[in-house]
PDB file of C-alpha atoms in Angstrom:
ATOM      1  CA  UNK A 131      17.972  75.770  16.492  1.00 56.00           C
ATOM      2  CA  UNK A 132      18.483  72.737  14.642  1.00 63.00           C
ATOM      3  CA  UNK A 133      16.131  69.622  15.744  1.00 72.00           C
ATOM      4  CA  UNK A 134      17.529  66.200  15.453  1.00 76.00           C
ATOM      5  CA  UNK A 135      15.501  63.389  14.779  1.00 88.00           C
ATOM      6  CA  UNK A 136      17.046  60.138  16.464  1.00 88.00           C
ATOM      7  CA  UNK A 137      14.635  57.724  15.483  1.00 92.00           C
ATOM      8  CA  UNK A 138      16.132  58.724  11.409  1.00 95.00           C
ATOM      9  CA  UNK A 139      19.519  58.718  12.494  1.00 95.00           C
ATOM     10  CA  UNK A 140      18.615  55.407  14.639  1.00 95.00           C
ATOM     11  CA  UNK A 141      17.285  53.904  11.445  1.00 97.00           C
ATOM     12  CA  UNK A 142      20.453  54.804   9.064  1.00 97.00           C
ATOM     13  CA  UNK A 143      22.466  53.739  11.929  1.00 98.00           C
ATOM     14  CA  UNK A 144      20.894  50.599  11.817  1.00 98.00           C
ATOM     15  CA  UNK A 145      21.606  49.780   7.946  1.00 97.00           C
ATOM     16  CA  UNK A 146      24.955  50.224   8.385  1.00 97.00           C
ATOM     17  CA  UNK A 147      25.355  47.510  11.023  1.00 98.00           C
ATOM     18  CA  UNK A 148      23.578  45.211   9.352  1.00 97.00           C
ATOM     19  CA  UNK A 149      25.330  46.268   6.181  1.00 96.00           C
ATOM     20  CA  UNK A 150      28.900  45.537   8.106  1.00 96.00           C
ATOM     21  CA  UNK A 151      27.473  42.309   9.682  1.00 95.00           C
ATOM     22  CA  UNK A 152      26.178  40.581   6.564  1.00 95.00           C
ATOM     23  CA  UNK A 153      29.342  41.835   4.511  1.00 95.00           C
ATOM     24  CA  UNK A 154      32.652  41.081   6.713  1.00 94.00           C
ATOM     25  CA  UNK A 155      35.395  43.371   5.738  1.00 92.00           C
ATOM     26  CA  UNK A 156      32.913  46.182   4.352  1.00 94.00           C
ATOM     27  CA  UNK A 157      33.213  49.727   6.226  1.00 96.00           C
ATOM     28  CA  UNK A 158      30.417  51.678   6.714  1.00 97.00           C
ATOM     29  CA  UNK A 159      30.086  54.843   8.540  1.00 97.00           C
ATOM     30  CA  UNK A 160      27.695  55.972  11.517  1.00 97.00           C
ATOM     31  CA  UNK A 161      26.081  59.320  12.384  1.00 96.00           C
ATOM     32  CA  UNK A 162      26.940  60.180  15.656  1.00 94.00           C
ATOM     33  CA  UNK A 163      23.786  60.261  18.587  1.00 90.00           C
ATOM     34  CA  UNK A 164      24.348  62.744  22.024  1.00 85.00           C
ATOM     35  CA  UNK A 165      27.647  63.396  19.543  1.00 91.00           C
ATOM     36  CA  UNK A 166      29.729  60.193  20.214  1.00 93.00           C
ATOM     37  CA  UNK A 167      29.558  57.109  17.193  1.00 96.00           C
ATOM     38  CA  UNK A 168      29.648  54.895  20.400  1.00 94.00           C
ATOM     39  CA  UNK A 169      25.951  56.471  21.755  1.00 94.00           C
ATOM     40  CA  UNK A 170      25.177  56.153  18.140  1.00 95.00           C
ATOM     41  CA  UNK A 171      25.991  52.148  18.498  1.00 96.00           C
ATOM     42  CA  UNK A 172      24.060  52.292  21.872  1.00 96.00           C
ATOM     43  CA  UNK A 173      21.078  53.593  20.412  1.00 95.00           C
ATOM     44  CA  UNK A 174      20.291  51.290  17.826  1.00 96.00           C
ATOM     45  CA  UNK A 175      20.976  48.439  19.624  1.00 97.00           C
ATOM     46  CA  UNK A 176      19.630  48.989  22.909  1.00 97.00           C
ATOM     47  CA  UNK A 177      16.335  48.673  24.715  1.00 95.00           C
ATOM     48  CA  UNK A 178      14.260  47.277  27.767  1.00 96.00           C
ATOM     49  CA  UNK A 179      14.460  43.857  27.230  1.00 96.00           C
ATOM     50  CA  UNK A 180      18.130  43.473  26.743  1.00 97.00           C
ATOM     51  CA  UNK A 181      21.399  43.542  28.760  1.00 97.00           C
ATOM     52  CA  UNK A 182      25.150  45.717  28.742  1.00 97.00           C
ATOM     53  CA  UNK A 183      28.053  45.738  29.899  1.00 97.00           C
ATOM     54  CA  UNK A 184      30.148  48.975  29.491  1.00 96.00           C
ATOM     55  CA  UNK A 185      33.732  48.042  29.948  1.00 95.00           C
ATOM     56  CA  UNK A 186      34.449  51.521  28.493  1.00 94.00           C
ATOM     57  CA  UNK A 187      35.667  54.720  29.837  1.00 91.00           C
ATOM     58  CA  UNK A 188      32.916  56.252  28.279  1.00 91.00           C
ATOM     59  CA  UNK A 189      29.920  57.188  31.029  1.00 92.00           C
ATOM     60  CA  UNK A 190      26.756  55.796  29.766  1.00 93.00           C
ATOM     61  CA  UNK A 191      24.086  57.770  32.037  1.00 91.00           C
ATOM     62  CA  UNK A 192      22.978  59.219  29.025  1.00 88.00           C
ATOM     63  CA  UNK A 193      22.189  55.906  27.330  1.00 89.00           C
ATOM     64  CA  UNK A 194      20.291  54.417  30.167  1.00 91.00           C
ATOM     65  CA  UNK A 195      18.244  57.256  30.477  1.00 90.00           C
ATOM     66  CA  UNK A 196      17.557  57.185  26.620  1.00 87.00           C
ATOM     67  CA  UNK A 197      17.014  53.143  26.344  1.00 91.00           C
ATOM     68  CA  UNK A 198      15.643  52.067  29.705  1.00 93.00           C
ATOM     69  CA  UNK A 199      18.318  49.216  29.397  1.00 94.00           C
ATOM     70  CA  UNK A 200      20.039  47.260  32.648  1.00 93.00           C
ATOM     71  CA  UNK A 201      23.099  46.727  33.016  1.00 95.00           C
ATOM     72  CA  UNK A 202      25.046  43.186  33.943  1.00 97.00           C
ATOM     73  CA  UNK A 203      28.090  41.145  34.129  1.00 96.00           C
ATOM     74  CA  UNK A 204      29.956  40.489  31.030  1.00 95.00           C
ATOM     75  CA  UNK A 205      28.973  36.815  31.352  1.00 95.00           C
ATOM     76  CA  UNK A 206      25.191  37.494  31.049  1.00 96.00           C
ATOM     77  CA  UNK A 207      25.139  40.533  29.134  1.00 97.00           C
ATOM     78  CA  UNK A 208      23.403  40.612  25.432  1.00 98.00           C
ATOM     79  CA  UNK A 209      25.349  43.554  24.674  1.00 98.00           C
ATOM     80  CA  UNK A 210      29.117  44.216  25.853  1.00 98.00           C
ATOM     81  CA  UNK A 211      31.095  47.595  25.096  1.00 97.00           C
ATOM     82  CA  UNK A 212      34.682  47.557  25.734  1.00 96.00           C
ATOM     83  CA  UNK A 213      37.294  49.754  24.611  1.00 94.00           C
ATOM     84  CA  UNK A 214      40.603  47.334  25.681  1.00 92.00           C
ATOM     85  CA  UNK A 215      41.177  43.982  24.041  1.00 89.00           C
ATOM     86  CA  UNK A 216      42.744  42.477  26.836  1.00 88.00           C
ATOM     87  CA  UNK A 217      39.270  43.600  29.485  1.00 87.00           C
ATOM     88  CA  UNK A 218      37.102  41.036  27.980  1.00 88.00           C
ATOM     89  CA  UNK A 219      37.664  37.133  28.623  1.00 90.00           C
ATOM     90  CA  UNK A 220      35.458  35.677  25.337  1.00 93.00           C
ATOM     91  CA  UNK A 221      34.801  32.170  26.634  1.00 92.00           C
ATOM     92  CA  UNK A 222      33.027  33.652  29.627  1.00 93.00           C
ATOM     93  CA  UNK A 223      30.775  35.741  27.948  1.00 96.00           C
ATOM     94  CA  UNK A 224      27.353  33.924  26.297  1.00 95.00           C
ATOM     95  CA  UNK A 225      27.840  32.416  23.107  1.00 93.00           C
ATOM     96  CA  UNK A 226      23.901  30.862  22.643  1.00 93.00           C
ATOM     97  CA  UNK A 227      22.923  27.275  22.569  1.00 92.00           C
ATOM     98  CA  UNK A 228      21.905  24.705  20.372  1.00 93.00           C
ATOM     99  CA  UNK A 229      18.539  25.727  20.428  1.00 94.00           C
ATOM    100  CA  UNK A 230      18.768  28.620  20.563  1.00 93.00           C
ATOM    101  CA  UNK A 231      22.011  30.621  19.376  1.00 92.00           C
ATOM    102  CA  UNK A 232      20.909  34.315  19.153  1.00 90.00           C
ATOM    103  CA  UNK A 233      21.029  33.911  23.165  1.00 93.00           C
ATOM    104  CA  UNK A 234      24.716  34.992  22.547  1.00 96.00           C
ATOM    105  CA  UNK A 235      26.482  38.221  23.370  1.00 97.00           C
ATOM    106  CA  UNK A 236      27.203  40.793  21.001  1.00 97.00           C
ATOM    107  CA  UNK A 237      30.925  43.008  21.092  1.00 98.00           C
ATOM    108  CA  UNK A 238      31.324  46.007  20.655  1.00 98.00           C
ATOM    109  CA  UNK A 239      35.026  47.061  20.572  1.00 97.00           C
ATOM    110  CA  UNK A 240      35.230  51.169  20.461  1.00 96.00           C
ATOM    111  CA  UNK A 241      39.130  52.446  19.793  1.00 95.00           C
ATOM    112  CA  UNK A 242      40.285  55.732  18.338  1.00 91.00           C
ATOM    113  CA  UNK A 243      43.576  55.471  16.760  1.00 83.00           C
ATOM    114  CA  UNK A 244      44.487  51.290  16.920  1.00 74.00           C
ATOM    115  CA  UNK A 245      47.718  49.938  18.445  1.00 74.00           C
ATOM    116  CA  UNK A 246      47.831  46.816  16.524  1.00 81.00           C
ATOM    117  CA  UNK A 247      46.264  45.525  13.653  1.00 91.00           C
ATOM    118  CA  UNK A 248      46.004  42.325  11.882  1.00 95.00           C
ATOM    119  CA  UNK A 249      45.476  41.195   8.452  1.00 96.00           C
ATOM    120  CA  UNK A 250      42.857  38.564   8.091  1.00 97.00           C
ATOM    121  CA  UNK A 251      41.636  36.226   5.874  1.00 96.00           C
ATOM    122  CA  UNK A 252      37.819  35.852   6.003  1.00 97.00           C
ATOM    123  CA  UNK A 253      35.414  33.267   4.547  1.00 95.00           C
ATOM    124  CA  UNK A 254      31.825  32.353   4.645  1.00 93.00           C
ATOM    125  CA  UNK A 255      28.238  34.155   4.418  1.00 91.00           C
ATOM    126  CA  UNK A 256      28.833  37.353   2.501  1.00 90.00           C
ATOM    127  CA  UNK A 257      31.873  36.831   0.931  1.00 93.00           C
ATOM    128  CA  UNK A 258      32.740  35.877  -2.167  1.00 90.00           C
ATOM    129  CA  UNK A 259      35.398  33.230  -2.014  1.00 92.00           C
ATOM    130  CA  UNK A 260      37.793  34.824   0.202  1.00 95.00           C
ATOM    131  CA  UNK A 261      38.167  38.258   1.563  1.00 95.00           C
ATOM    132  CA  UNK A 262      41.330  39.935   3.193  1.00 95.00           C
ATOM    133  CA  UNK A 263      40.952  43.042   5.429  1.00 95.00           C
ATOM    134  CA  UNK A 264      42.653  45.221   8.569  1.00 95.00           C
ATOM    135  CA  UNK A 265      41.303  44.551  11.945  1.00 96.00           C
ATOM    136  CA  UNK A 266      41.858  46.408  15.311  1.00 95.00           C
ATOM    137  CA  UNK A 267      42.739  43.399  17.299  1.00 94.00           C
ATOM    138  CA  UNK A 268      45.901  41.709  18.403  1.00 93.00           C
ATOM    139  CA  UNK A 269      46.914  38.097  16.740  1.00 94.00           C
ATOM    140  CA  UNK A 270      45.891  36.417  20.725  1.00 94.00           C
ATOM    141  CA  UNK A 271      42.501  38.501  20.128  1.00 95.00           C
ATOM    142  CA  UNK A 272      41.738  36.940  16.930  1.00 95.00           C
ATOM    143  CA  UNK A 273      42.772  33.444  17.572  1.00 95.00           C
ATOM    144  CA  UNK A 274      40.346  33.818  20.876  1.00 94.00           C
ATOM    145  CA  UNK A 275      37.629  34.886  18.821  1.00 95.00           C
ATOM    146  CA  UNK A 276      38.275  32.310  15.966  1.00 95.00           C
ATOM    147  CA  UNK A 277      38.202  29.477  18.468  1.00 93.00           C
ATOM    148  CA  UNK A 278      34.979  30.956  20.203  1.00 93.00           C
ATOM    149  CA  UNK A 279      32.916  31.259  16.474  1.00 93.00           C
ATOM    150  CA  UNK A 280      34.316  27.545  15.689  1.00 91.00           C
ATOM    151  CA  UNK A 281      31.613  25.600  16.582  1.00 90.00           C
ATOM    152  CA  UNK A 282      28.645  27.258  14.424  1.00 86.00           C
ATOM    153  CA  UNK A 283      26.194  28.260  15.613  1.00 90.00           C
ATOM    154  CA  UNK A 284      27.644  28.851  18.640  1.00 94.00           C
ATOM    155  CA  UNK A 285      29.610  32.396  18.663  1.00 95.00           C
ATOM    156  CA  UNK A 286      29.704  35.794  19.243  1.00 97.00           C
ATOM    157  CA  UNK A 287      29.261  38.918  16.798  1.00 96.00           C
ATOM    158  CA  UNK A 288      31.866  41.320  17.075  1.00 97.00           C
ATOM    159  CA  UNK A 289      31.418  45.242  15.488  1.00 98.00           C
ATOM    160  CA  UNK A 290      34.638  47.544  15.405  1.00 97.00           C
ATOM    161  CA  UNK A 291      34.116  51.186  16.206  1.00 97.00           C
ATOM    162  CA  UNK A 292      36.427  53.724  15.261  1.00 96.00           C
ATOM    163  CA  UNK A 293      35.316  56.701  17.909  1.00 95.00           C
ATOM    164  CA  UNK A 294      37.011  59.294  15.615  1.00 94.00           C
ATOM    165  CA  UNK A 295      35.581  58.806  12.499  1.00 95.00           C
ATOM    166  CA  UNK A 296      32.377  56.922  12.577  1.00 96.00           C
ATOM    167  CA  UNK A 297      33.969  54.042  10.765  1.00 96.00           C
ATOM    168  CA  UNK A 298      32.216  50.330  11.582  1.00 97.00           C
ATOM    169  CA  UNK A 299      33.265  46.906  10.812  1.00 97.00           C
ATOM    170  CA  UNK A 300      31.954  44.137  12.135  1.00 97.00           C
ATOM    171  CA  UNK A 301      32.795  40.365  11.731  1.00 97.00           C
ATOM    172  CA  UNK A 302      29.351  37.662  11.830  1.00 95.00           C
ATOM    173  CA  UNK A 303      30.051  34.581  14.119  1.00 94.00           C
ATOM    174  CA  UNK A 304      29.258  32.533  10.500  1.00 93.00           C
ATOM    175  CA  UNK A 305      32.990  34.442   9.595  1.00 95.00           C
ATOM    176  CA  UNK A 306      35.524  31.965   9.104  1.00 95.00           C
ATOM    177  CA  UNK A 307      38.743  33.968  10.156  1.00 95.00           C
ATOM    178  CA  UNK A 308      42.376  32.968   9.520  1.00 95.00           C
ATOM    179  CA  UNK A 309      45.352  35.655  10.601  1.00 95.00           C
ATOM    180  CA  UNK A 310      47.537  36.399   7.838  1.00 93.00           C
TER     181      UNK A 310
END
């Protein structure tokens, strides 16, 4: 029998999100945890001291077990998973203060096999000059989440999922987006 050792996979895991985060438009790809890339999100980011939300059909029993982690409303969650554009209002979820602006929520939009995507244009830290890449979202989701990261530092982090293959994007709330 073959032994798995999380806390590697947990650490590798980790790299790639902050790979995705500091590089908008750059795809990296997960190892799967409890054999789902959405656990394997979970994992990492999870722990005592924080919040979720799982707006996901997904049943997370395994998770909480693993991370000790309670859950909340989507307005005071530090973490919220959600597999349907449409289940998650973005100006009432946190978005930090002033003082301190890591108090803001972090998405985590799971799909398999997108409905729509939209080409976007993407500025700021980690791009050089301009960068144009494919996003899971609806035009409505992006303008939403454009007018939510506007006022900097103020925002919300957002990391894209693919639940088939592992695949992880993730867009900063320092991205300036524009829909193509």
């Amino acid at each position: 029998m073959q032994t798995i050792d999380i806390e590697k996979i947990n650490r590798e895991n980790f790299r790639c999100l902050v790979d995705s985060l500091s590089r908008p438009s750059k795809i990296t790809s997960l190892q799967k945890v409890y054999d789902s890339y959405l656990f394997a999100m979970a994992s990492v980011l999870l722990y005592p001291e924080v919040s979720y939300c799982n707006a996901t059909s997904q049943d997370f029993s395994n998770i909480d077990i693993a991370t000790n982690t309670k859950q909340a409303l989507p307005k005071e969650a530090d973490y919220i998973f959600f597999d349907d554009l449409a289940s998650v209002a973005l100006e009432q979820i946190k978005k930090g203060t002033y003082i301190d602006p890591d108090f803001s929520a972090t998405l985590i939009y799971s799909y398999d096999n997108p409905m729509d995507e939209v080409l976007l244009e993407l500025t700021g830290a980690g791009i050089k000059e301009k960068a144009q890449a494919l996003y899971p979202v609806t035009k409505e989701f992006a303008y939403s989440l454009s007018r939510q990261n506007n006022n900097f530092p103020l925002g919300n982090e957002i990391f894209f999922i693919n639940t088939n293959s592992g695949e992880l994007k993730a867009l900063s709330r320092t991205t300036q987006i524009k829909v193509l």
